[in-house]
Short mmCIF file of C-alpha atoms in Angstrom, two decimals:
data_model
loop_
_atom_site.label_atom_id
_atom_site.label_comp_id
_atom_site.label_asym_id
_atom_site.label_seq_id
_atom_site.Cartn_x
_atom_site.Cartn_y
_atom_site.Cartn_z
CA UNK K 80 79.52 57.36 248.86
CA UNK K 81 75.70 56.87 248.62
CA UNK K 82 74.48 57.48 244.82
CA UNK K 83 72.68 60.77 243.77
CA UNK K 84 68.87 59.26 242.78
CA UNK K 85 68.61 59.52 238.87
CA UNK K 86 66.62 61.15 237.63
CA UNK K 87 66.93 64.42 239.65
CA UNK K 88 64.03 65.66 241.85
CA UNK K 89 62.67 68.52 240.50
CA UNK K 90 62.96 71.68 241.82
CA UNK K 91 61.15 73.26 244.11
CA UNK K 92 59.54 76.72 242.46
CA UNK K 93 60.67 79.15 245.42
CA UNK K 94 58.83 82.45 244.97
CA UNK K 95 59.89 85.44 246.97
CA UNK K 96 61.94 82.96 249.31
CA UNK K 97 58.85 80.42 250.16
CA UNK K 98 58.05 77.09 248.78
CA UNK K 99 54.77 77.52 246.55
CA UNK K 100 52.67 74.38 247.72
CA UNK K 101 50.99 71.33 245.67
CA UNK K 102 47.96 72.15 244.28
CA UNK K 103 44.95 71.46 246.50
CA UNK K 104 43.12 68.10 245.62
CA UNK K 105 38.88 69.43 243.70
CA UNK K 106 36.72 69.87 246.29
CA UNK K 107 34.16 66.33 246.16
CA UNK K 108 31.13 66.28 244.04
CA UNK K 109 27.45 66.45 245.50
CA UNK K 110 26.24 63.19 245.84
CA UNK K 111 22.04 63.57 245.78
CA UNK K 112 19.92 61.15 248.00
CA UNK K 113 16.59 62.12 248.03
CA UNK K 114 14.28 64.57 247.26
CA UNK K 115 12.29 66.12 250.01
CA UNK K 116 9.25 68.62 250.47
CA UNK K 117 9.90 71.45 253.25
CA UNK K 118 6.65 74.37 253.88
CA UNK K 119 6.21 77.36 255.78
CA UNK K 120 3.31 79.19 257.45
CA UNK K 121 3.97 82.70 257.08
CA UNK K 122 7.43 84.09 257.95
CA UNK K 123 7.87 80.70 260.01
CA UNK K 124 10.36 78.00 259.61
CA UNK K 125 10.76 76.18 256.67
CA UNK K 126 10.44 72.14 258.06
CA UNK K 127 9.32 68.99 257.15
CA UNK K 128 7.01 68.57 259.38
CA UNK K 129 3.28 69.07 257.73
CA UNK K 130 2.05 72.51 256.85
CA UNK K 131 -1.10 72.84 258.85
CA UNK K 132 -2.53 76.86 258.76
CA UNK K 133 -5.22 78.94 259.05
CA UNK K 134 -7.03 79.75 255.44
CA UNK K 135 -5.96 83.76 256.14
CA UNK K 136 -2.25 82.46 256.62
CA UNK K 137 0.10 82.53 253.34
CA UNK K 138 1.60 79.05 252.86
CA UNK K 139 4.13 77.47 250.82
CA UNK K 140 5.66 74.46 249.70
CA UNK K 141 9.56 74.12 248.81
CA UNK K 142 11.59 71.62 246.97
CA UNK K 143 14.68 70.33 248.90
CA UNK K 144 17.51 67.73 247.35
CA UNK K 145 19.07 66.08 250.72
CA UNK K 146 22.86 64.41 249.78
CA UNK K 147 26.47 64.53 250.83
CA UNK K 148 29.46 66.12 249.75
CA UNK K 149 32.56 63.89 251.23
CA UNK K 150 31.62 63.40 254.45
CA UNK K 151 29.40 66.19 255.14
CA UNK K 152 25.55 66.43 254.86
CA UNK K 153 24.25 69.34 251.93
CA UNK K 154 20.59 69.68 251.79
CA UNK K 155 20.02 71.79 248.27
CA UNK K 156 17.16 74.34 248.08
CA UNK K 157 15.66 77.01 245.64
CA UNK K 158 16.05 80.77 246.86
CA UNK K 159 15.43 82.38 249.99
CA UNK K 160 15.32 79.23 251.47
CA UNK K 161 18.44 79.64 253.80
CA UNK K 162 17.44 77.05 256.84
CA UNK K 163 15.36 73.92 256.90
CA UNK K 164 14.25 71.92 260.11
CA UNK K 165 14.64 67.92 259.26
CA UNK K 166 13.30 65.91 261.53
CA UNK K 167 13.35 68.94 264.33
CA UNK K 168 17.20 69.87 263.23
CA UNK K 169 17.93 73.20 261.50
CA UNK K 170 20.33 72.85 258.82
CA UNK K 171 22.09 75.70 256.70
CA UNK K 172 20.95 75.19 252.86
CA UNK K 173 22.86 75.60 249.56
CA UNK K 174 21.55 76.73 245.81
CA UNK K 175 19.42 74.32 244.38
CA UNK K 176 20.29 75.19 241.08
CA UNK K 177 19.32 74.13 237.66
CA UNK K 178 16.90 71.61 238.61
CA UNK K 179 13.24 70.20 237.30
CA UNK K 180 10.84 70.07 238.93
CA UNK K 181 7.05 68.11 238.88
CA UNK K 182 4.60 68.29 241.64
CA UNK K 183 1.93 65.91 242.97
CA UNK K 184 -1.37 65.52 244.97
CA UNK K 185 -1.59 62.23 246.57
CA UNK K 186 -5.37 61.56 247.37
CA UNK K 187 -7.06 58.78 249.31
CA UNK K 188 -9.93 57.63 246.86
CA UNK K 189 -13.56 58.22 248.56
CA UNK K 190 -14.75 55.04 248.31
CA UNK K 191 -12.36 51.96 247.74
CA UNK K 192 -11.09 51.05 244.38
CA UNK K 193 -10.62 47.49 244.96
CA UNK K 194 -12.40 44.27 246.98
CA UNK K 195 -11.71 44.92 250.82
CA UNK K 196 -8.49 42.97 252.02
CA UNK K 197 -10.06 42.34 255.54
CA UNK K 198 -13.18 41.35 254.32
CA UNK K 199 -15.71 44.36 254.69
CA UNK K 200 -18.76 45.28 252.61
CA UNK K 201 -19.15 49.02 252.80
CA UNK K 202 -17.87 50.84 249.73
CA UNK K 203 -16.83 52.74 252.15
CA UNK K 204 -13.66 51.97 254.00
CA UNK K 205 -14.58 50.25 257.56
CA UNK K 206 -12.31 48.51 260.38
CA UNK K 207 -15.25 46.10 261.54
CA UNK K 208 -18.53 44.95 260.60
CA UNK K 209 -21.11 46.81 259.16
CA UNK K 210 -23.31 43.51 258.79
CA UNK K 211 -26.59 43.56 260.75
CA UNK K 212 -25.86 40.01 262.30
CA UNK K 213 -21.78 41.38 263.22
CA UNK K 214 -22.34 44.40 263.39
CA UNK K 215 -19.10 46.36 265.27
CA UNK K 216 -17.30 43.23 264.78
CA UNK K 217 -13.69 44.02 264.80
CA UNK K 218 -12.09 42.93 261.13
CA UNK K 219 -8.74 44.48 261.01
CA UNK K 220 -7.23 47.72 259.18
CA UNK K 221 -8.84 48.26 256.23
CA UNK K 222 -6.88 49.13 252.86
CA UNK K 223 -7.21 52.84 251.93
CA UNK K 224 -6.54 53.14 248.08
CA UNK K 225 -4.02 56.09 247.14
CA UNK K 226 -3.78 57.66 243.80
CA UNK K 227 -1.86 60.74 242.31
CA UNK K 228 -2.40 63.72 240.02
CA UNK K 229 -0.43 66.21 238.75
CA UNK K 230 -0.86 69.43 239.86
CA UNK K 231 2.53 71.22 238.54
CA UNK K 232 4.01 69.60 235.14
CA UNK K 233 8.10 69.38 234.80
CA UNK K 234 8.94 72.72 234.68
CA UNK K 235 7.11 74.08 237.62
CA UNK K 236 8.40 76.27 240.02
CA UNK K 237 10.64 74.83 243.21
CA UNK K 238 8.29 77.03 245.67
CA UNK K 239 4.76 76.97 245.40
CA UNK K 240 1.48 77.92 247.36
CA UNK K 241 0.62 75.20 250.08
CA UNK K 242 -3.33 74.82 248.38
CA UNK K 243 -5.66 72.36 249.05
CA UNK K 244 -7.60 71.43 246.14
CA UNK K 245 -9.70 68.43 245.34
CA UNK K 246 -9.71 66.08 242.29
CA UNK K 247 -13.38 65.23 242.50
CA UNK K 248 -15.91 67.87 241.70
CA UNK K 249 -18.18 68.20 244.70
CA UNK K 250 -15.70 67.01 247.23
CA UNK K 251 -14.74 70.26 248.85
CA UNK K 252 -17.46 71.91 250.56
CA UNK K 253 -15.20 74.97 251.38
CA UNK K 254 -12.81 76.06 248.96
CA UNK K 255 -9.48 75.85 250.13
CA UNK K 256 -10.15 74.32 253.33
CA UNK K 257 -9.05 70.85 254.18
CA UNK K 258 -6.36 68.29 253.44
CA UNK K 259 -4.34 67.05 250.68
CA UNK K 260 -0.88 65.30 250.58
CA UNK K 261 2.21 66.35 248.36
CA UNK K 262 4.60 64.37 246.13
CA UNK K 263 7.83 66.21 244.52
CA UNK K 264 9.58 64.69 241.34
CA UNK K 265 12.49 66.20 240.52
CA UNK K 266 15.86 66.22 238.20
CA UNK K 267 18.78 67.35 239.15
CA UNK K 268 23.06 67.03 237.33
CA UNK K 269 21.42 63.70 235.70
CA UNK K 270 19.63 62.31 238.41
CA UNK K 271 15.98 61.41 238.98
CA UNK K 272 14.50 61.72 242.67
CA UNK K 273 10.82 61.36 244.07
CA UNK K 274 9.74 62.22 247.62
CA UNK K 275 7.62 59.50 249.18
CA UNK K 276 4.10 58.91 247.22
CA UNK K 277 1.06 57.01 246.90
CA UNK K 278 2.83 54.04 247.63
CA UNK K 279 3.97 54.93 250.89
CA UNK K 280 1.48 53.27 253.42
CA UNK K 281 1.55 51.17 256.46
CA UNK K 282 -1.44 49.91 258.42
CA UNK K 283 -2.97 53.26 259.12
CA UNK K 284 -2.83 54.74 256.00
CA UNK K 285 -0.56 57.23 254.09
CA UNK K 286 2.96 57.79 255.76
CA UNK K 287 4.08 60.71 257.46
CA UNK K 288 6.99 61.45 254.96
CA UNK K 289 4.23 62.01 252.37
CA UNK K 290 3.90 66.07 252.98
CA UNK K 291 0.88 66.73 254.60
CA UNK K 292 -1.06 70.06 254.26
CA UNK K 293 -3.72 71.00 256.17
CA UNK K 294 -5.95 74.07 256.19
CA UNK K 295 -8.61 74.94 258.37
CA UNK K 296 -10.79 77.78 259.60
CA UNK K 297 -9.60 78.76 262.25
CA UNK K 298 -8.32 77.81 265.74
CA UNK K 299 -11.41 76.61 267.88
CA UNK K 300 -12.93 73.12 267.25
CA UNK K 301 -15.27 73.83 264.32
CA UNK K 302 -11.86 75.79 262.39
CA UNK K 303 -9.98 72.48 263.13
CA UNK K 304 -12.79 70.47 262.13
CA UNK K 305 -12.52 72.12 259.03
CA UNK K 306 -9.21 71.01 258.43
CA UNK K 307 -10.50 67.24 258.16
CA UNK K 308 -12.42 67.68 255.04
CA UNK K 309 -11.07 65.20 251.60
CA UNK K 310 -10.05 62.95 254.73
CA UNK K 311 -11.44 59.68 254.11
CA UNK K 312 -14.50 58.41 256.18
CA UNK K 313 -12.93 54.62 257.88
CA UNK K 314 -15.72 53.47 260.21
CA UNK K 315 -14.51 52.28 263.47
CA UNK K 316 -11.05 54.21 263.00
CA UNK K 317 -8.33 52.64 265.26
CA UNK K 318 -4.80 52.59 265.82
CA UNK K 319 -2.39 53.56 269.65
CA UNK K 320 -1.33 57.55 270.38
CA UNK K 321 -0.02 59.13 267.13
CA UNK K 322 -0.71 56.18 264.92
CA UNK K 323 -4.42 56.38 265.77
CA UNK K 324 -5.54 57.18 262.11
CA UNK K 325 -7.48 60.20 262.80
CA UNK K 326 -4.48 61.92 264.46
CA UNK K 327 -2.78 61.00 261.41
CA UNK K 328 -5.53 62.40 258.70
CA UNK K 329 -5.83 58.96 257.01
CA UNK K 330 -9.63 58.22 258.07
CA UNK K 331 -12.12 58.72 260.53
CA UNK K 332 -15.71 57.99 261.20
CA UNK K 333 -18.11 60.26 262.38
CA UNK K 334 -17.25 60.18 266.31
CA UNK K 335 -13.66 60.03 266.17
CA UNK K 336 -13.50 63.03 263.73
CA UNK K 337 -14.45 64.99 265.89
CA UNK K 338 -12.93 64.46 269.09
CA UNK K 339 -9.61 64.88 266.75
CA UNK K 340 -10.80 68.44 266.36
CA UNK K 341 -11.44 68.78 269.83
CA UNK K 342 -7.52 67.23 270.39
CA UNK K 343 -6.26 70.09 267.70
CA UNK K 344 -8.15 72.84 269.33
CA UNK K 345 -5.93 72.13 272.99
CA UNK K 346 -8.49 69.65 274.25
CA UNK K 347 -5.85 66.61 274.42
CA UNK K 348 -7.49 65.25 277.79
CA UNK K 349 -9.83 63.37 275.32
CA UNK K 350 -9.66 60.07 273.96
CA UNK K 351 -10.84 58.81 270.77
CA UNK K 352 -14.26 57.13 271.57
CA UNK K 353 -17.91 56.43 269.93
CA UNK K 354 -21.19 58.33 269.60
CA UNK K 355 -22.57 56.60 273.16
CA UNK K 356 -19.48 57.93 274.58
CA UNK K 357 -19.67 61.06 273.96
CA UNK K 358 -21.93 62.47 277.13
CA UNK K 359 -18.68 61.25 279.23
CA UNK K 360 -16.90 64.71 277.87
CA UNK K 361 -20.45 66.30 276.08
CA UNK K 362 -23.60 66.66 278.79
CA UNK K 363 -26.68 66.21 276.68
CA UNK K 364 -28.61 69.87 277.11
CA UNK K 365 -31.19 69.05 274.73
CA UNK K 366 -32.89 65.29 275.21
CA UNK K 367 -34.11 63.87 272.36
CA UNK K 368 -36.82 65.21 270.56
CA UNK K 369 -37.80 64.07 266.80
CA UNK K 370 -37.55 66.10 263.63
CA UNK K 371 -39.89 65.51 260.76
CA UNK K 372 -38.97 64.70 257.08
CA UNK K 373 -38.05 68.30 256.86
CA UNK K 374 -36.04 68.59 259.41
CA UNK K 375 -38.60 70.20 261.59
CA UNK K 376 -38.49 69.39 264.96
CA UNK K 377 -41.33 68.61 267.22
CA UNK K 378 -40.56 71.39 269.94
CA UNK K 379 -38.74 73.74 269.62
CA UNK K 380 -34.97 73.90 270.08
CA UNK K 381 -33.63 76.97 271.63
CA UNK K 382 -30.15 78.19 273.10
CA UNK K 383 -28.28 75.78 270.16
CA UNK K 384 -25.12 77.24 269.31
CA UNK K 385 -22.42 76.60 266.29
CA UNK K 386 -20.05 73.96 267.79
CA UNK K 387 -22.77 72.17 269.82
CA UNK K 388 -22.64 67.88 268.44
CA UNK K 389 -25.77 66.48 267.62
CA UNK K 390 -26.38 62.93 267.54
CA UNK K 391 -29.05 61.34 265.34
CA UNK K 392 -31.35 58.04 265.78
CA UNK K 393 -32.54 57.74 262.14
CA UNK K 394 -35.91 57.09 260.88
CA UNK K 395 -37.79 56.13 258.53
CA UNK K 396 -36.60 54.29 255.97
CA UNK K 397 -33.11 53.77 258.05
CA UNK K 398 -34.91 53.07 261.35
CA UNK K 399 -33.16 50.54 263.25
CA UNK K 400 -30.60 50.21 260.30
CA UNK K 401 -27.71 49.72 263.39
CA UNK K 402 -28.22 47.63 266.38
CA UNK K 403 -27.14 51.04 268.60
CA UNK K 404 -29.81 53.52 270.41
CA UNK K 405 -27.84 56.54 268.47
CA UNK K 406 -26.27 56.26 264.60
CA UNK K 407 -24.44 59.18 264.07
CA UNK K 408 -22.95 62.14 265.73
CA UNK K 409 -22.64 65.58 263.77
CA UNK K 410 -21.80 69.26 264.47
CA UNK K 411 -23.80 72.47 264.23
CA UNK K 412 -21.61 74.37 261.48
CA UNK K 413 -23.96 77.35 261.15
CA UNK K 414 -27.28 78.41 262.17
CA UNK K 415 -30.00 79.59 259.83
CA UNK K 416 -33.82 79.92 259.56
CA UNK K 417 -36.23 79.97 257.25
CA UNK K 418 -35.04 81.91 253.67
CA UNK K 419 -38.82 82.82 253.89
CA UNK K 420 -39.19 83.78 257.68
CA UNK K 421 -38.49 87.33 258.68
CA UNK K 422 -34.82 86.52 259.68
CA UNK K 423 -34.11 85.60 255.64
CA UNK K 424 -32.59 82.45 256.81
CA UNK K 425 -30.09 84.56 259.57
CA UNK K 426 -29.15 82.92 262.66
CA UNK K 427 -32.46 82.26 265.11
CA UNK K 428 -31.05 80.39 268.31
CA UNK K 429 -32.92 77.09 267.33
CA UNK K 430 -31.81 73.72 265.76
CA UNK K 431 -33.95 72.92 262.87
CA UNK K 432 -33.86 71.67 259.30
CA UNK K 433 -32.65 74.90 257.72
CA UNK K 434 -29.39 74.68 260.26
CA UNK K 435 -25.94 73.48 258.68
CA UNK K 436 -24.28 70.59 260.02
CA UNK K 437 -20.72 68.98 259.60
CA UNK K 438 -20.55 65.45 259.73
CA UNK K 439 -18.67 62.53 258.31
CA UNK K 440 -20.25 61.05 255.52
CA UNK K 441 -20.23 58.65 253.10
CA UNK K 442 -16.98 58.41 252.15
CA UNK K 443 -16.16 62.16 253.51
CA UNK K 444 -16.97 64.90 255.86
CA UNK K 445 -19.57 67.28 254.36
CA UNK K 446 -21.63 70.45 255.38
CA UNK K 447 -25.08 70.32 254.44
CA UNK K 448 -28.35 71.13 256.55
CA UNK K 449 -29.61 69.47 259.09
CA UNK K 450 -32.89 68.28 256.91
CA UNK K 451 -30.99 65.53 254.80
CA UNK K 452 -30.47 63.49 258.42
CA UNK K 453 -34.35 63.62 259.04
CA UNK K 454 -36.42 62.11 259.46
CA UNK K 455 -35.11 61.36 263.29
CA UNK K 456 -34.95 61.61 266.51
CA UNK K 457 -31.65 64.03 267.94
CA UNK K 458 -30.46 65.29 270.99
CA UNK K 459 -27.80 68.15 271.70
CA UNK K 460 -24.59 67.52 273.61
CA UNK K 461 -22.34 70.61 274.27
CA UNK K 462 -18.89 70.17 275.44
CA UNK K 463 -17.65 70.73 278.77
CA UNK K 464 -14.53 73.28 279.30
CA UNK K 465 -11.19 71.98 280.73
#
C-alpha cells in the first residue's frame, strides 16, 4: 500500500463549493527606453514627425517616455495626450505621471565655431571652394557646429507651445517665424532619459530624430520661404532626395533655398539647382538693368510683384568677386516706395532700392531692402505655373 506523502498537502480553501485560485503573479514593471518629443498643429495628430505650421496655427510640443511592460510596448505621455503616431503608427498612450521635465533648443551656430574639417575658408559653412583660383570646387560636406540652450529649466511643463525663438539677437527677422530644433531631458521612477541632441549629426547636418519645428507664413512660396529663416547658409548645399540638406533644414545657399520653398509650396517637379539655372523653371521678364548705390535703378522697373526672384551681378567694390555672370539670387518679400514719395513708402509696382528682399545671407536668410545688394546690375525671373 503506497505511503500517504508527509507532510499533508494543504487544503484546498473551498468557498461556496469552488476552489478559490492562487493568487495572480504582479503585473511587470515599466521598463523606460527613451524619451521622445511628439507635436501637434491644431486639433491634429500628435506624431513625431516635425511640427511644421502656419504662424496663425496653435502648436505644441509633448513629452513622451517610449518602454515596455513584459512583452508589450507602453509609450507614457502627460494629459490629453491619448494617441501618438511613431514612425507613421498610432499607438494608445498611458499617464506619464510624476515625471521632470527640461527642455532644449538645439541651434546650428551662424558661422562655424571651429577650423573647417574639409578644408574651406568662408566663416561661413561651404561644400566647395570659395577661392578665386577653385572657385566651385567640390570639397566635401562641411561640418555644421550644433549647440544647445535651455529654454524650459527641470520643472517645466510636459506640453508646451511649439515657438521658434532665436538665441542671437538680430537673427530673426520675423518674430516667430522660422526654424528651431527641440531636445527633451527628462526623469522619470529614477531614471534619466534625453531625446536625441546636438550631438546627433550625420553628413548633412542635424538628424531627423532631433524634433524639428518649423513655422512659416503661410502656404505659397514666400510663406514657406519664411519657414527657412535661423537655417544655416552652406554654400553649394548637396546631398540625394530627402537627404539633400535643404529638404532637411540643415543649410542652404541662396539658390537652393529657394527652390526648397518652391518644393514646400506643391512645386516638387523642381530640382535643386544654381542661380544660372534658374531661367530653366523662372523666364527672365525683366533683363538686366543696373541699380545705383542706392538701389536706384537705371529704368524703371514696372509690373514686379512679391514672389518674383531677382538675381544680382554685384558691383562695385564686389565686382567680379565670383568667376560667374550672376552672384546671387534673392526674392521680392514686399514692395515699397519712397517713405517721402506720395505713396509713404506703400506698394508702387516697381523694383527699386526701397523694395524688401529675402535672401540667404551671410550665415542666414534675412529680409532687408533691396539697396544693401547695390550697387549692381539685376534682372527679374518670375516662375512659371505647373
Amino acid at each position: 500500500m503506497p505511503r500517504s506523502p508527509w507532510p499533508p498537502p494543504a487544503p484546498a480553501l473551498v468557498v461556496a463549493g469552488l476552489v478559490a485560485a492562487t493568487p495572480a503573479a504582479a503585473a511587470p514593471a515599466f521598463v523606460p527606453e527613451r524619451a521622445a518629443i511628439v507635436g501637434r498643429v491644431g486639433d491634429g495628430a500628435w506624431t513625431d514627425a516635425p511640427t511644421e505650421a502656419r504662424a496663425d496655427q496653435p502648436a505644441e510640443l509633448a513629452a513622451i517616455v517610449i518602454g515596455h511592460r513584459g512583452g508589450r510596448r507602453v509609450v507614457r505621455a502627460p494629459a490629453g495626450v491619448d494617441q501618438v503616431r511613431l514612425a507613421g503608427r498610432a499607438l494608445a498612450t498611458e499617464p506619464l505621471g510624476d515625471a521632470r521635465v527640461r527642455w532644449l533648443a538645439v541651434e546650428p551656430h551662424g558661422f562655424r565655431a571651429q577650423p573647417a574639417r574639409n578644408g574651406a575658408t568662408s566663416a561661413f559653412y561651404s561644400n566647395v571652394s570659395t577661392e578665386p583660383a577653385t572657385f566651385g570646387r567640390w570639397l566635401g560636406f562641411d561640418h555644421i557646429d550644433y549647440a544647445e540652450r535651455e529654454l524650459a529649466g527641470w520643472g517645466a511643463p510636459a506640453r508646451i507651445p511649439a515657438a521658434v525663438t532665436s538665441g542671437e539677437d538680430g537673427a530673426q527677422p520675423v518674430p516667430g517665424l522660422g526654424t528651431l530644433r527641440f531636445k527633451l531631458e527628462l526623469e522619470l521612477d529614477g531614471h534619466a532619459l534625453a531625446s536625441p541632441g546636438a550631438e546627433a549629426t550625420d553628413t548633412f547636418g542635424v538628424l531627423p530624430s532631433v524634433h524639428r519645428v518649423s513655422i512659416r507664413r503661410g502656404d505659397d512660396f514666400l510663406g514657406w520661404l519664411s519657414s527657412y529663416l535661423l537655417v544655416p547658409e552652406v554654400f553649394g548645399s548637396a546631398g540625394g532626395g530627402r537627404n539633400h540638406q535643404t529638404e532637411r533644414y540643415t543649410g542652404a545657399d541662396c539658390a537652393d533655398v529657394l527652390v526648397g520653398a518652391l518644393r514646400r509650396a506643391g512645386r516638387t517637379d523642381l530640382d535643386y539647382t544654381n542661380v544660372a539655372s534658374l531661367p530653366d523653371f523662372a523666364p527672365v521678364i525683366v533683363h538686366a538693368t543696373a541699380l545705383d548705390d542706392h538701389g536706384a535703378p537705371a529704368r524703371p522697373i514696372a509690373g514686379v510683384r512679391p514672389g518674383d526672384l531677382i538675381r544680382i551681378d554685384y558691383g562695385g567694390a564686389l565686382a567680379h568677386h565670383t568667376p560667374r555672370d550672376w552672384d546671387h539670387v534673392a526674392a521680392l518679400w514686399e514692395d515699397r516706395s519712397d517713405p517721402a514719395g506720395p505713396l509713404h513708402g506703400g506698394p508702387d509696382g516697381q523694383l527699386d532700392g526701397f523694395d524688401l528682399v529675402i535672401h540667404m545671407g551671410h550665415p542666414r536668410l534675412v529680409i532687408e531692402p533691396l539697396s544693401a545688394q547695390a550697387p549692381a546690375t539685376v534682372e527679374v525671373l518670375r516662375v512659371r505655373q505647373k
